[in-house]
Each structure stands twice: as structure tokens, then as C-alpha cells.
Coordinates of C-alpha atoms in Angstrom, one line a residue:
Chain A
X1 CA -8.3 6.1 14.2
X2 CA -8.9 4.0 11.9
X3 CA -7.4 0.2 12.5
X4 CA -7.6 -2.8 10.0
X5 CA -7.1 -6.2 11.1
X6 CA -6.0 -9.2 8.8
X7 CA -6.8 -13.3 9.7
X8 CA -5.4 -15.6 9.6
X9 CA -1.7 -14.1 9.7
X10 CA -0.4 -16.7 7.5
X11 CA -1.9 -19.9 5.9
X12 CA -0.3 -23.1 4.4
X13 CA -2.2 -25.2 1.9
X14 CA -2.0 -27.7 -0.8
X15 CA -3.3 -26.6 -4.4
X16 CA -6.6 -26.7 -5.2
X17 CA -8.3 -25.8 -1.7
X18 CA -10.9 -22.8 -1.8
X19 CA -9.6 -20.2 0.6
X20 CA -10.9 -17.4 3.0
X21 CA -9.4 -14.4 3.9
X22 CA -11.0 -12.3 6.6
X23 CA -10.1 -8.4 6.9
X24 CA -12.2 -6.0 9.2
X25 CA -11.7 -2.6 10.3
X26 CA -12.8 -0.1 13.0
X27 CA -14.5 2.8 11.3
X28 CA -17.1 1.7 8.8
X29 CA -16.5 5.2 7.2
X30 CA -14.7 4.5 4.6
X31 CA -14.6 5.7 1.1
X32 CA -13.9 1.7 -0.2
X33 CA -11.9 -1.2 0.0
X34 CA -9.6 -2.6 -1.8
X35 CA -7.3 -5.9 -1.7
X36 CA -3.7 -6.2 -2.8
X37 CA -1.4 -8.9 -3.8
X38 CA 2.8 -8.3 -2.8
X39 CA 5.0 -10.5 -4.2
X40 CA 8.4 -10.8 -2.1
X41 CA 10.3 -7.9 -2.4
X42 CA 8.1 -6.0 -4.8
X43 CA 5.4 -3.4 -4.9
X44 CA 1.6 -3.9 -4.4
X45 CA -0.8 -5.3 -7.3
X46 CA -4.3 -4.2 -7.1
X47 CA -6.6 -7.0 -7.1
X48 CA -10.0 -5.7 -6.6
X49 CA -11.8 -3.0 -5.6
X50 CA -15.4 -1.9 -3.6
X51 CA -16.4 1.1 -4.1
X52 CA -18.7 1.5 -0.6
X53 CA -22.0 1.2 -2.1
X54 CA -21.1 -2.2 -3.7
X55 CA -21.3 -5.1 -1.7
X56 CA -18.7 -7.3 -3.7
X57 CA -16.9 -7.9 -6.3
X58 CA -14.9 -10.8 -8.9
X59 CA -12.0 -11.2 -11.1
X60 CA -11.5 -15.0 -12.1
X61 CA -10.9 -17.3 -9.3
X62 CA -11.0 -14.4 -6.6
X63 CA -14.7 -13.0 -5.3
X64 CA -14.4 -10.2 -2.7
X65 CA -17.7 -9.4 -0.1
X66 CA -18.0 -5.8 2.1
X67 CA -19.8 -5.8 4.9
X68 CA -19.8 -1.8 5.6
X69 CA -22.3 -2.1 8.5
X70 CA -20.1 -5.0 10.0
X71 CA -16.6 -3.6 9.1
X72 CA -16.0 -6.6 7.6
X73 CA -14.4 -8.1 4.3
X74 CA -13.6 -11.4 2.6
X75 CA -11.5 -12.7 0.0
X76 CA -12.6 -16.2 -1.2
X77 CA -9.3 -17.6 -3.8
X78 CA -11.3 -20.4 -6.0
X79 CA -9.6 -23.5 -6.8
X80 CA -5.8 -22.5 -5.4
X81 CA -2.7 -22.8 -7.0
X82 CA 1.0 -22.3 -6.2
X83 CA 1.5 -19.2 -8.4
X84 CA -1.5 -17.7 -6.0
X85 CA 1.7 -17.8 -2.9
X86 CA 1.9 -14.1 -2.0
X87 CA 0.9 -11.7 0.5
X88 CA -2.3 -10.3 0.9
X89 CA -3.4 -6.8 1.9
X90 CA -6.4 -5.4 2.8
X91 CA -6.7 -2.3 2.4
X92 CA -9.3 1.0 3.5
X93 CA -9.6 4.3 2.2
X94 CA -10.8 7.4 4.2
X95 CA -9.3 10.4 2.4
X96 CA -5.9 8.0 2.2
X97 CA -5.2 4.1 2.7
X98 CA -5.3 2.1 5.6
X99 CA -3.5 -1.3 5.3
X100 CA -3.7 -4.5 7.3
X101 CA -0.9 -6.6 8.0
X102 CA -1.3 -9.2 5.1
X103 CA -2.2 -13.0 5.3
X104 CA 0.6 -14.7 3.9
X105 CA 0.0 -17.7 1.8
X106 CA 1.7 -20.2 0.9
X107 CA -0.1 -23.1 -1.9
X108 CA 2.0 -26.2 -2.5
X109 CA 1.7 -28.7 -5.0
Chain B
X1 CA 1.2 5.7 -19.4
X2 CA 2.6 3.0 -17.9
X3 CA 1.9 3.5 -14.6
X4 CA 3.6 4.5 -11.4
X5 CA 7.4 4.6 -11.5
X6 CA 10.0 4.7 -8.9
X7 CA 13.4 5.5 -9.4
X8 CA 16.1 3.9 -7.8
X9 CA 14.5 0.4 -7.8
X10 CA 17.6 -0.2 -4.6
X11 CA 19.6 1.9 -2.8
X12 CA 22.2 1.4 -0.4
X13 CA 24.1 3.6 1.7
X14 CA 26.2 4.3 4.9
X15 CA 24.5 5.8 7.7
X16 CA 25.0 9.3 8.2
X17 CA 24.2 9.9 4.0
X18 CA 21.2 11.8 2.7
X19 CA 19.0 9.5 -0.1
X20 CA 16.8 10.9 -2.6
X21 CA 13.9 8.7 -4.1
X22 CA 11.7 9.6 -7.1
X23 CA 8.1 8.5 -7.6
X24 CA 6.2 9.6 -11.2
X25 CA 2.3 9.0 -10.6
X26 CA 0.0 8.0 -13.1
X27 CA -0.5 11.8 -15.2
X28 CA -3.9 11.9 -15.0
X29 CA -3.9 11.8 -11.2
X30 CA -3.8 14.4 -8.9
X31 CA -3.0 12.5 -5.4
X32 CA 0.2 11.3 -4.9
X33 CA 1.1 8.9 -1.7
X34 CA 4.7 7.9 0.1
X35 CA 4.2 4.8 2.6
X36 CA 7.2 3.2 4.1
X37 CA 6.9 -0.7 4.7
X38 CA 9.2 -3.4 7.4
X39 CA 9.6 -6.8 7.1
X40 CA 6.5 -8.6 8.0
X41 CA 4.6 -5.1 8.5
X42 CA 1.8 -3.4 6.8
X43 CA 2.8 0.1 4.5
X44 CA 2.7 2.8 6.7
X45 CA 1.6 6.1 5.8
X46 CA 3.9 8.9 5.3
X47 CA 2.6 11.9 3.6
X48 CA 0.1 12.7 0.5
X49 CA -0.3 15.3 -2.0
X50 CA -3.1 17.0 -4.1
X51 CA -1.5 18.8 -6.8
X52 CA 1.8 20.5 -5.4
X53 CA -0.1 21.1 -1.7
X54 CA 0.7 18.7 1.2
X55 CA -2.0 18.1 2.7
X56 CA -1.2 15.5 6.0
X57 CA 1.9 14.4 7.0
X58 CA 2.3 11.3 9.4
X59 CA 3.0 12.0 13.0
X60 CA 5.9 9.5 12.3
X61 CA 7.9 11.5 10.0
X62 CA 11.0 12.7 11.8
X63 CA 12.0 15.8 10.1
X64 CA 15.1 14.1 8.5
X65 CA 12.5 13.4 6.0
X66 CA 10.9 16.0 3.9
X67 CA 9.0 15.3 0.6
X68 CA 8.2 17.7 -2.7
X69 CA 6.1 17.8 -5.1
X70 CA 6.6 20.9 -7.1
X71 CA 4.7 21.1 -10.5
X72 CA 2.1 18.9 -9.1
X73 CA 3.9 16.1 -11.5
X74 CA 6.4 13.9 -10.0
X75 CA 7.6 14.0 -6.3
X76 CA 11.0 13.3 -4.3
X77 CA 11.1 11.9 -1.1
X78 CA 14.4 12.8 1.2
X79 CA 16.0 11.4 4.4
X80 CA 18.5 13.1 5.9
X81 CA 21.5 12.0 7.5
X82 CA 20.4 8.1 7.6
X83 CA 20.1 5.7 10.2
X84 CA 19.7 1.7 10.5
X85 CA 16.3 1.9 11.2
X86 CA 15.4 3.8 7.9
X87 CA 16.3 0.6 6.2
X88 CA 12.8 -0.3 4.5
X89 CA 10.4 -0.8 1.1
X90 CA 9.6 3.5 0.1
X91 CA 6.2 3.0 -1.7
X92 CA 4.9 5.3 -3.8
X93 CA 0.8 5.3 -4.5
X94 CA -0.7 7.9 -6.6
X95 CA -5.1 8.1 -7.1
X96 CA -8.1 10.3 -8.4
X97 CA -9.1 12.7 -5.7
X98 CA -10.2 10.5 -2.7
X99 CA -9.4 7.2 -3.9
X100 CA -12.6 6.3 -4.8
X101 CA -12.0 4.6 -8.1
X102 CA -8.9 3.0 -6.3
X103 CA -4.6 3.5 -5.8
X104 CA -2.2 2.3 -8.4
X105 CA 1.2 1.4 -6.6
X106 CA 4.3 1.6 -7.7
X107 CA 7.3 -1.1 -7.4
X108 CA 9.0 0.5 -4.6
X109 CA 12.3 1.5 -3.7
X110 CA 14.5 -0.9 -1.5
X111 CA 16.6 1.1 0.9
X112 CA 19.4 -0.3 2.9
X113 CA 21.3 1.7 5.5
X114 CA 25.0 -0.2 6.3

């Protein structure tokens, strides 16, 4: 069964700190990964996506690595800033979606 | 298309009621996701669809909840007669076959059992 762990559980920073956000999971099977951004109370925003033969990915200020072999992922947030606080999932896909528990971050000014 | 929708956005209701929820998916796709999500908790998976054919259904579902997809469009989600611990985010996901180019979710439906 497939499990996906999230690290840290929550993080606290001021703005403008480059960030790391370590996912990994059990089963290196997997069809891709993809990360996701949940504001309080609201659905999930897609935030980028690798597809298993790609080793990363970018959109802005966020770069996103896959390690299949490893069952390992990063999300590195350039340059942060407070509209960045939100939840983050990690998420895998084999046939369906398996999610981690989120980092939740906070970025004061 | 404007993406997933979810219909109602909240619902509250006494325990022992049966809720309804709505999710339209993106047209073009033809897998359609439920996943329930707790406070502080990852979405967990409920059930999937390809088409109008369920094809897994989580070891989790009690059978107070039952979900439809009938024309292979939109699908309903129901609980039956309600309890406290039902209380939760209802998210509805819908994708391309596998997934591979990626879910869209929708905004979710806040339930609420008093």
C-alpha cells in the first residue's frame, strides 16, 4: 500500500527565505506526482506536476525535483512571501491519488 | 469549461438526515474522484469512476454512503442517516484516464453534522 510522507509538518518563517519541502513515498510505482496548494477551508490548487519520466519541474518562484528511484520529492518556494501561507500536499498517482499530510506554512512579514 | 464544480459549497444538518452533494467534472474527462478530508488530515480516498462504472471503492466507506454517476457526466455522493463523525471537506477530483496529465479539484463541499 502505498504511503506518502510529508516534512516538516509545519514551518514558520519570515518573508523572503528560500524554502524546502520534502515528500517521499513507499512505492516508486507511480504514474506521477503532483503538488497542491489548500488554502483554509477551500479546495486544492494544482501547482505542478511530474509526469514519471521527468525529473522536475518550474512555475515562477516554485521548482519541484522526483527522485523515482528514491521515492523522493522536493518543493523549493524562491524568495517567500506571506501570500505563499497555505498548505501543501504532495500528492502520488497509481491508478488514483495518494496524498500526504501537508506542510503547513506560515511566511510573515 | 470552467472547471470542477461542487454544489452545495456548505451544508449543515442534524444527525440522523441523509445529504446529497453534487460534483460536475471537467467534460472532457472521463475519471471522476470523491475524497473526504479532517482537520489537519490528508484527502482520503473514497471511490472513483470511469465513465458511469465504479471501479474501487474505499474499504472505509460504510454503506450509509453510496455514490452515482449515471450518464458518465456528473456524480452525487450520499450519506445516509448522518452522524458527528461525517462532519468533513467532500472533495471532488475528476482526470484523463490514469491521471497522467494530472487531477483538477474542485472547491469542496463543507459538511457539518449538529
Amino acid at each position: 500500500k502505498q504511503e506518502v510522507t510529508q516534512i516538516p509538518a509545519a514551518l514558520s518563517v519570515p518573508e523572503g527565505e528560500n524554502l524546502v519541502l520534502n515528500c517521499s513515498f513507499t512505492d516508486s510505482a507511480i504514474y506521477n506526482l503532483q503538488w497542491f496548494r489548500q488554502d483554509p477551508g477551500k479546495g486544492l490548487t494544482s501547482l505542478l506536476l511530474i509526469q514519471s519520466s521527468q525529473r522536475e519541474q518550474t512555475s515562477g518562484r516554485l521548482n519541484a525535483s522526483l527522485d523515482k528511484s528514491s521515492g523522493r520529492s522536493t518543493l523549493y518556494i524562491a524568495a517567500s512571501q506571506p501570500g505563499d501561507s497555505a498548505t501543501y500536499l504532495c500528492a502520488v498517482t497509481e491508478g488514483r491519488l495518494y496524498f500526504g499530510r501537508g506542510t503547513q506554512l506560515t511566511v510573515w512579514p | 469549461d470552467t472547471g470542477v464544480s461542487q454544489d452545495p459549497r456548505h451544508k449543515i444538518t442534524k444527525r440522523g438526515q441523509n445529504v446529497t452533494f453534487r460534483c460536475d467534472p471537467i467534460s472532457e474527462h472521463n475519471r471522476l474522484y470523491w475524497y473526504r478530508q479532517t482537520l489537519g488530515q490528508g484527502p482520503e480516498f473514497l471511490t472513483y469512476f470511469q465513465n458511469e462504472a465504479q471501479l474501487e471503492k474505499s474499504r472505509l466507506l460504510s454503506d450509509r454512503f453510496s455514490a452515482e454517476r449515471p450518464k458518465g457526466s456528473f456524480s452525487t455522493l450520499e450519506i445516509q442517516r448522518t452522524e458527528q463523525g461525517d462532519s468533513a471537506m467532500y472533495l471532488c477530483a475528476s482526470s484523463l484516464e490514469t491521471g497522467y496529465y494530472g487531477y483538477t479539484f474542485g472547491s469542496g463541499t463543507r459538511l457539518t453534522v449538529v
